[in-house]
XYZ file of C-alpha atoms in Angstrom:
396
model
C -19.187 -11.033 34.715
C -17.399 -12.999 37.465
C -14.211 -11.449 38.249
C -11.490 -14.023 36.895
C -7.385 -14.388 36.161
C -5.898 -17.548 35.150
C -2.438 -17.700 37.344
C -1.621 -21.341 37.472
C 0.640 -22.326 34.157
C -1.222 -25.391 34.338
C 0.247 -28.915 32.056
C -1.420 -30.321 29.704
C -1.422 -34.394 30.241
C -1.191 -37.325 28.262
C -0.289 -40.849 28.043
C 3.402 -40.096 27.470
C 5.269 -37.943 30.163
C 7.105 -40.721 31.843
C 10.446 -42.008 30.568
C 11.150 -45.753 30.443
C 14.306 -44.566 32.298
C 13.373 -43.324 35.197
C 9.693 -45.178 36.093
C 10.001 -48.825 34.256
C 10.966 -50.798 36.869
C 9.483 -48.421 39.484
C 9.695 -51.055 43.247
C 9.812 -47.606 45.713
C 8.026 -44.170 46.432
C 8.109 -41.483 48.163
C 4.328 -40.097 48.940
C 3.853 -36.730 49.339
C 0.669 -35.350 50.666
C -1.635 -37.461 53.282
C -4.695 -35.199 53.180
C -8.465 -36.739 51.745
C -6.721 -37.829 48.679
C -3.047 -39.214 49.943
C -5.580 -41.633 52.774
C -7.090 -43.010 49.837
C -4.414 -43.997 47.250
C -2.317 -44.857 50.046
C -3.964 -48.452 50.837
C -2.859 -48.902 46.974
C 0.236 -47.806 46.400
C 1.486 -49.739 49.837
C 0.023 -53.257 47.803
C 2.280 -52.307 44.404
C 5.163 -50.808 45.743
C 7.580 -50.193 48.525
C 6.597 -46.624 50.270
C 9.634 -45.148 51.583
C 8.172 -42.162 53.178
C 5.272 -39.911 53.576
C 5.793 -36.353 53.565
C 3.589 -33.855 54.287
C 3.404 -29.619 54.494
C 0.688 -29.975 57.216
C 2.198 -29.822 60.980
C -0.839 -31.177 61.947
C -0.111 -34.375 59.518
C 3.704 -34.345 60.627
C 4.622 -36.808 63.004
C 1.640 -39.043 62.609
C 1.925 -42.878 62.307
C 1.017 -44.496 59.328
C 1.978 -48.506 59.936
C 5.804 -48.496 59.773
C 6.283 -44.900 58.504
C 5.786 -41.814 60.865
C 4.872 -38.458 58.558
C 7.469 -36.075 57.809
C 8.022 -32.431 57.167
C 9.276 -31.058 53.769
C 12.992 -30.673 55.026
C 12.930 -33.861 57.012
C 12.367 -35.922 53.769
C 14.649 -34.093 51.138
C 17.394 -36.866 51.359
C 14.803 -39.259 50.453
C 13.248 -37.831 47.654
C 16.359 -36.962 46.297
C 16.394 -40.993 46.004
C 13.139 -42.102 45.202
C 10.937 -41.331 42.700
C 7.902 -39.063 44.195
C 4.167 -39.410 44.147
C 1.880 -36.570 44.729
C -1.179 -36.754 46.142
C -3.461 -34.015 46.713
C -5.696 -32.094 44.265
C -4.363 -30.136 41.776
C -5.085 -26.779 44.179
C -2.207 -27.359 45.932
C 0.309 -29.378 43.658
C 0.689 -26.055 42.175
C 2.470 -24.756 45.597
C 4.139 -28.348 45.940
C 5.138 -28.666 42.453
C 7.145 -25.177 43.015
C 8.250 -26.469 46.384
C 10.182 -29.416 44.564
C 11.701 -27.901 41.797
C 13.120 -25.594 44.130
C 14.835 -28.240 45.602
C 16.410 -29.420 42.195
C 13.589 -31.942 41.298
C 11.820 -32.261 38.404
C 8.391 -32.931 37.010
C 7.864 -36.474 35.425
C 11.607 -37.170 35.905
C 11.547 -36.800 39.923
C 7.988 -36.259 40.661
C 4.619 -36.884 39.406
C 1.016 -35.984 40.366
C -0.685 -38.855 41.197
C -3.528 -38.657 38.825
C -0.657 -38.772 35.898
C 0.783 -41.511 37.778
C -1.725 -43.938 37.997
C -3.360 -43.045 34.717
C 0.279 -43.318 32.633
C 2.072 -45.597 34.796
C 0.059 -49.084 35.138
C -0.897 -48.654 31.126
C 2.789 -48.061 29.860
C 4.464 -50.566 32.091
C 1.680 -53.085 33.516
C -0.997 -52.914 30.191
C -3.934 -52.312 32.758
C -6.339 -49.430 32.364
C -6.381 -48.468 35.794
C -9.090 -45.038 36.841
C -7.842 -42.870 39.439
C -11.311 -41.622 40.468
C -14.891 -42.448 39.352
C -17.954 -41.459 41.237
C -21.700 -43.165 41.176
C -25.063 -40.314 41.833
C -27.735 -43.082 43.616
C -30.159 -40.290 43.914
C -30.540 -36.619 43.180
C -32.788 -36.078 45.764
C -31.287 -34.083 48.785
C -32.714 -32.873 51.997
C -31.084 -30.169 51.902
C -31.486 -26.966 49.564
C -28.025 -25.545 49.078
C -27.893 -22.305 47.032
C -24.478 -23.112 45.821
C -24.476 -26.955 45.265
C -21.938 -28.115 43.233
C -24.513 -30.450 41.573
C -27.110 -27.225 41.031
C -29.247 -29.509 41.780
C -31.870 -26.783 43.372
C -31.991 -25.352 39.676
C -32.711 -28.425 37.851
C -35.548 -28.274 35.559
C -38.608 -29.828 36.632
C -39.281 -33.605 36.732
C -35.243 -34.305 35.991
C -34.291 -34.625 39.670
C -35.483 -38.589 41.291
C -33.600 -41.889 42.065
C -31.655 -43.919 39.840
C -33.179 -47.301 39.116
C -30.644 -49.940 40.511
C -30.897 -52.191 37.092
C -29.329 -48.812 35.063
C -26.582 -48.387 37.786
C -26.101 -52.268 37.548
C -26.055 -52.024 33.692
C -23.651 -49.188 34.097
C -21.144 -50.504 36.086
C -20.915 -54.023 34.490
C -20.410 -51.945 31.360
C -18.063 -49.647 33.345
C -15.635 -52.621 34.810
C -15.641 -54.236 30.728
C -13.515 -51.124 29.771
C -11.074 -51.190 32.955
C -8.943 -53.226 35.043
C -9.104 -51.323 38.238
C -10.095 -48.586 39.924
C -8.734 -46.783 42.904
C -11.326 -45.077 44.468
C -15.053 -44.727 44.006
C -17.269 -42.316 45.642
C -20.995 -43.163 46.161
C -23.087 -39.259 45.670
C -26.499 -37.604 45.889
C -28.090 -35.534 46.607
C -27.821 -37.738 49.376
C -26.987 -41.150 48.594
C -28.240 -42.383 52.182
C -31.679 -41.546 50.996
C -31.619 -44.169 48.183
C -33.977 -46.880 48.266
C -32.255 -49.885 46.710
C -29.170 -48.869 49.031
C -28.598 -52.048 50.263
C -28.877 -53.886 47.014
C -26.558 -51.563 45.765
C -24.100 -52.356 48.732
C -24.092 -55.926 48.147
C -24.092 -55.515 44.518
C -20.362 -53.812 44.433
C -19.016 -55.830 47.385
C -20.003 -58.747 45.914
C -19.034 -58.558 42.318
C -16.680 -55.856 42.134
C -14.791 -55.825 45.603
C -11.331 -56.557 44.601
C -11.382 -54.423 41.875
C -11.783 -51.511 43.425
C -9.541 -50.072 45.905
C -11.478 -46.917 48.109
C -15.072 -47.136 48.255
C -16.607 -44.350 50.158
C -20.353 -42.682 50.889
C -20.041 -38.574 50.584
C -22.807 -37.977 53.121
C -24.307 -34.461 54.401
C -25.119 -36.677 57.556
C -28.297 -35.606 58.254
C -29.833 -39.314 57.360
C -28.836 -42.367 60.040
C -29.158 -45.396 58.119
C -30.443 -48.714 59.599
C -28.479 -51.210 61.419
C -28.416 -53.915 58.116
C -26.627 -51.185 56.482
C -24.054 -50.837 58.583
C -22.994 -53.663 58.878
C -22.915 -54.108 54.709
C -20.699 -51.148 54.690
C -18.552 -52.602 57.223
C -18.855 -55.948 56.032
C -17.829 -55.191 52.383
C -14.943 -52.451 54.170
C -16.230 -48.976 52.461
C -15.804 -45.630 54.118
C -18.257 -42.820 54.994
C -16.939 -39.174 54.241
C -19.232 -36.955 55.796
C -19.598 -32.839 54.773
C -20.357 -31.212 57.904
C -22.280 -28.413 57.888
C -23.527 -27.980 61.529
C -21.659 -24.357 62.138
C -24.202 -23.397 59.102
C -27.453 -25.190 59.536
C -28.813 -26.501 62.872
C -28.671 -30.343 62.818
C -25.482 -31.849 65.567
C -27.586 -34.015 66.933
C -28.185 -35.948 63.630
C -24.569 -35.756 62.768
C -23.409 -37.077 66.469
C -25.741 -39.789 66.228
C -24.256 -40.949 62.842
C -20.713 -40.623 64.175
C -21.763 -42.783 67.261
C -23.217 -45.685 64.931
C -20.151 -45.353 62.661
C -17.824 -46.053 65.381
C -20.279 -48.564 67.344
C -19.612 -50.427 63.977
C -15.846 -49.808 63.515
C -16.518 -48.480 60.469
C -13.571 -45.748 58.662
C -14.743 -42.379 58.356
C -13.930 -38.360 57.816
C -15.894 -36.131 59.230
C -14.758 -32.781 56.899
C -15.249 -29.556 58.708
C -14.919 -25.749 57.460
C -15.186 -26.686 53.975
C -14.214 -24.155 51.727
C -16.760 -23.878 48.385
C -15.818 -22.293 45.007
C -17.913 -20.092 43.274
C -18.505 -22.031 39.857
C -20.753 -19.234 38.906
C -23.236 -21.359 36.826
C -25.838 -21.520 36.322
C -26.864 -17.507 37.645
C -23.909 -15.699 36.919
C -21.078 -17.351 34.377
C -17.886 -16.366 34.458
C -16.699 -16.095 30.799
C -13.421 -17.557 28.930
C -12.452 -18.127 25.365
C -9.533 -19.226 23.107
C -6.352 -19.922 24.921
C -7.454 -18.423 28.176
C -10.073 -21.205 28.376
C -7.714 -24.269 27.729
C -5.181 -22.947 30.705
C -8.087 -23.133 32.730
C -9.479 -25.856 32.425
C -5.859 -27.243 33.022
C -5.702 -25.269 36.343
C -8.893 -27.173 37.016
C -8.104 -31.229 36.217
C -10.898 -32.173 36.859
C -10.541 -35.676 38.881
C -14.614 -35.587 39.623
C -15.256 -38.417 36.828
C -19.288 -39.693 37.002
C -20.424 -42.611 35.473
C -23.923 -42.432 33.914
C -25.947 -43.748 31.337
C -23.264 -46.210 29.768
C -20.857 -43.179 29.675
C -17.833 -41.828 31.834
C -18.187 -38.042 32.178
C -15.164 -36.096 32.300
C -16.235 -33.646 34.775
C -19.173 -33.961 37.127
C -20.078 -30.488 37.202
C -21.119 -30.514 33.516
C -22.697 -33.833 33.880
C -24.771 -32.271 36.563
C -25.915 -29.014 34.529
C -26.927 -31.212 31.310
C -28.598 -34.003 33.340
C -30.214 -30.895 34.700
C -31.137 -29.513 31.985
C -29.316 -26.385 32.453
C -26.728 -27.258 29.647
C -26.490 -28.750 25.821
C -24.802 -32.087 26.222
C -21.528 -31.872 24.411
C -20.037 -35.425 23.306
C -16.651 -34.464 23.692
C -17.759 -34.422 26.975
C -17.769 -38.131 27.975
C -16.163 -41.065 26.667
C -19.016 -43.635 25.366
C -17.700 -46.812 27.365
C -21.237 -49.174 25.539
C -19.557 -48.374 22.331
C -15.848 -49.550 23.625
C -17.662 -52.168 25.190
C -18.801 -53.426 21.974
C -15.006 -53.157 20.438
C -16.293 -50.483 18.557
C -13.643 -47.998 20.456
C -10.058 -47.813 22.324
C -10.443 -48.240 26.020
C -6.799 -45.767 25.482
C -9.660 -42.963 25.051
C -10.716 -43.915 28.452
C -7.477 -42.629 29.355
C -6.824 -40.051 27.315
C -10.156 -38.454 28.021
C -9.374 -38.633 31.842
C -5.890 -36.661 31.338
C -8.137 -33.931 29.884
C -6.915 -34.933 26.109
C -9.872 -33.237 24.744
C -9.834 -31.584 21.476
C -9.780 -27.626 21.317
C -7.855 -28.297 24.678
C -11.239 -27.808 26.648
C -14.689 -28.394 27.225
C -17.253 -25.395 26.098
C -19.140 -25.873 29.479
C -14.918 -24.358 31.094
C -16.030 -21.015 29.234
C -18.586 -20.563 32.069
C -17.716 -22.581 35.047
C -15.358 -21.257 37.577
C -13.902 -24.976 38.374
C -11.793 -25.873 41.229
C -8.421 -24.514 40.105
C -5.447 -22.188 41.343
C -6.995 -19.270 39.161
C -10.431 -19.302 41.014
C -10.043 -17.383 43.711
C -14.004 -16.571 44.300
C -15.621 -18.575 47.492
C -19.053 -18.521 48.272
C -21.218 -19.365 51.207
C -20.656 -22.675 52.593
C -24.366 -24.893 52.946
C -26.094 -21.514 52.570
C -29.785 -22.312 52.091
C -32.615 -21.280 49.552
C -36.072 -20.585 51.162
C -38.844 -22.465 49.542
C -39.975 -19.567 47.219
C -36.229 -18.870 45.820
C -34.646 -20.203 42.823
């Protein structure tokens, strides 16, 4: 049994933390955080309001220029969020520390500051009626060229004949569906296995730039980089302006001169990318060795966790792509609490509130089953595992 001890106090969401006093007629922010996740929701939060600053704990972040605004340090910016109401943006992993940090300073949660999943969930629904999503991501493909013995997909332990491509007509019929239930969504990430291996890539490029452009505010490819696409599709992915985050693994298995030559065409097109080094992995434990929770110890962590890893799939928005990986795998039971069933909402046969509700982990018994054995991507896991560490042929 894994090792485990849930240290976060963790807070329980829903669609009523913010008072009509203090966030009604919200005009001006304060962002903190300009990591992965503050670079993403900061192209929308500059269209809706007025950002006032962005702060960051990073030194290598502070003193950066974004447009008008140059990054500042924690002490640099407490005048200014004493002012204006805050808007954190990184994963839950660190608001924990940064949540701390601010109450320190006399601030306080959902009065003062808010996490920015809360924000944008809550906020546009109570004061602009729009279901607006946070975070929703799309699998292409679960075929991978690589064979990583801690995916966070597990794909290597899927049972046989599950793993294969996506027909473009479901993922069309899914996100038509998808964009019926919501107004907006902030950022969607395109996944694998490798979604540069997809055959109907292209199609599926045009398709969303096309139709769904303006509705969505960060689109972005999560690439190993090991796979150069053609020419055509870079210059759809510029064209339609979607991003290319690429998990780089080349201090663990041999393959630079892929990953340079992708940079190189990225850049030849002008095209926005991250090229994420030294990434640090969780040990989820599942499927080989689960860790095990139960009762009340189970719902804090799943709240540690908050999940933001939504996946939309067969006419349904999973709450947490880890479980929708192990029961598309067939390594798990699929639990309906699990997903909100947007076909059925679709049909005005549901609430597109539980759309919300679902996504601010309003789940009844306060947690999914599949958090009694998964080590998630909270405060309280403190287990890591080899980064891109790969199975031989004959292991499983």
């Amino acid at each position: 049994m894994k090792n485990k001890a849930v240290q976060g106090d963790g807070n329980v969401t829903r669609l009523n933390q913010l008072s009509d006093d203090n966030w009604k007629d919200l005009k001006e922010i304060v962002v903190f955080g300009f990591g992965r996740q503050g670079k993403k929701m900061y192209t929308t939060l500059s269209r809706d309001f007025r950002i006032m600053a962005i702060v960051d704990n990073s030194p290598d972040k502070q003193g950066m220029r974004v447009g008008k605004l140059t990054v500042l340090a924690f002490e640099e910016a407490q005048s200014l969020m004493a002012q204006y109401r805050v808007i954190v943006t990184t994963s839950q992993y660190y608001y924990q520390d940064i949540r701390r940090q601010l109450s320190m300073a006399g601030l306080e949660e959902n009065r003062d500051f808010v996490m920015y999943q809360q924000f944008v969930t809550e906020w546009y629904y109570k004061y602009r009626d729009r279901v607006n999503v946070l975070k929703t991501d799309i699998s292409l493909t679960t075929i991978c060229n690589l064979r990583c013995e801690n995916c966070m997909q597990f794909l290597p332990y899927w049972k046989s004949g599950r793993r294969g491509e996506h027909p473009f007509n479901e993922i069309k019929k899914d996100v038509e569906t998808y964009f019926q239930c919501i107004d907006y969504l902030l950022d969607l990430d395109v996944v694998g296995g490798e979604p540069f291996l997809y055959s109907e890539l292209k199609t599926f490029i045009r398709y969303i730039g096309e139709n769904y452009r303006d509705r969505i505010g960060y689109i972005g490819f999560i690439t190993n980089g090991t796979v150069v696409p053609d020419d055509e599709t870079f210059e759809l992915i510029r064209k339609y302006k979607m991003d290319i985050s690429i998990s780089d693994y080349s201090e663990d298995i041999s393959y630079n001169h892929r990953l340079e030559e992708l940079c190189g065409k990225i850049k030849e097109y002008g095209i926005s990318y991250m090229r994420n080094r030294n990434i640090d992995w969780f040990d989820f434990g599942f499927p080989r060795e689960l860790y095990h929770y139960e009762g009340e110890e189970a719902v804090k962590h799943m709240q540690c966790c908050n999940s933001i890893e939504h996946i939309l799939d067969d006419g349904k928005l999973f709450y947490c792509g880890l479980e929708w990986s192990a029961q598309k795998g067939g390594l798990y039971p699929v639990e309906e609490k699990a997903y909100v069933d947007l076909d059925r909402i679709a049909r005005g046969e549901g609430e597109r509130k539980s759309i919300l509700e679902m996504i601010l982990a309003n789940i009844p018994g306060g947690c999914l089953e599949f958090c009694k054995v998964c080590g998630g991507f909270g405060i309280d896991n403190n287990n890591r595992v080899e980064t891109a560490k790969q199975l031989k042929l004959k292991d499983k």
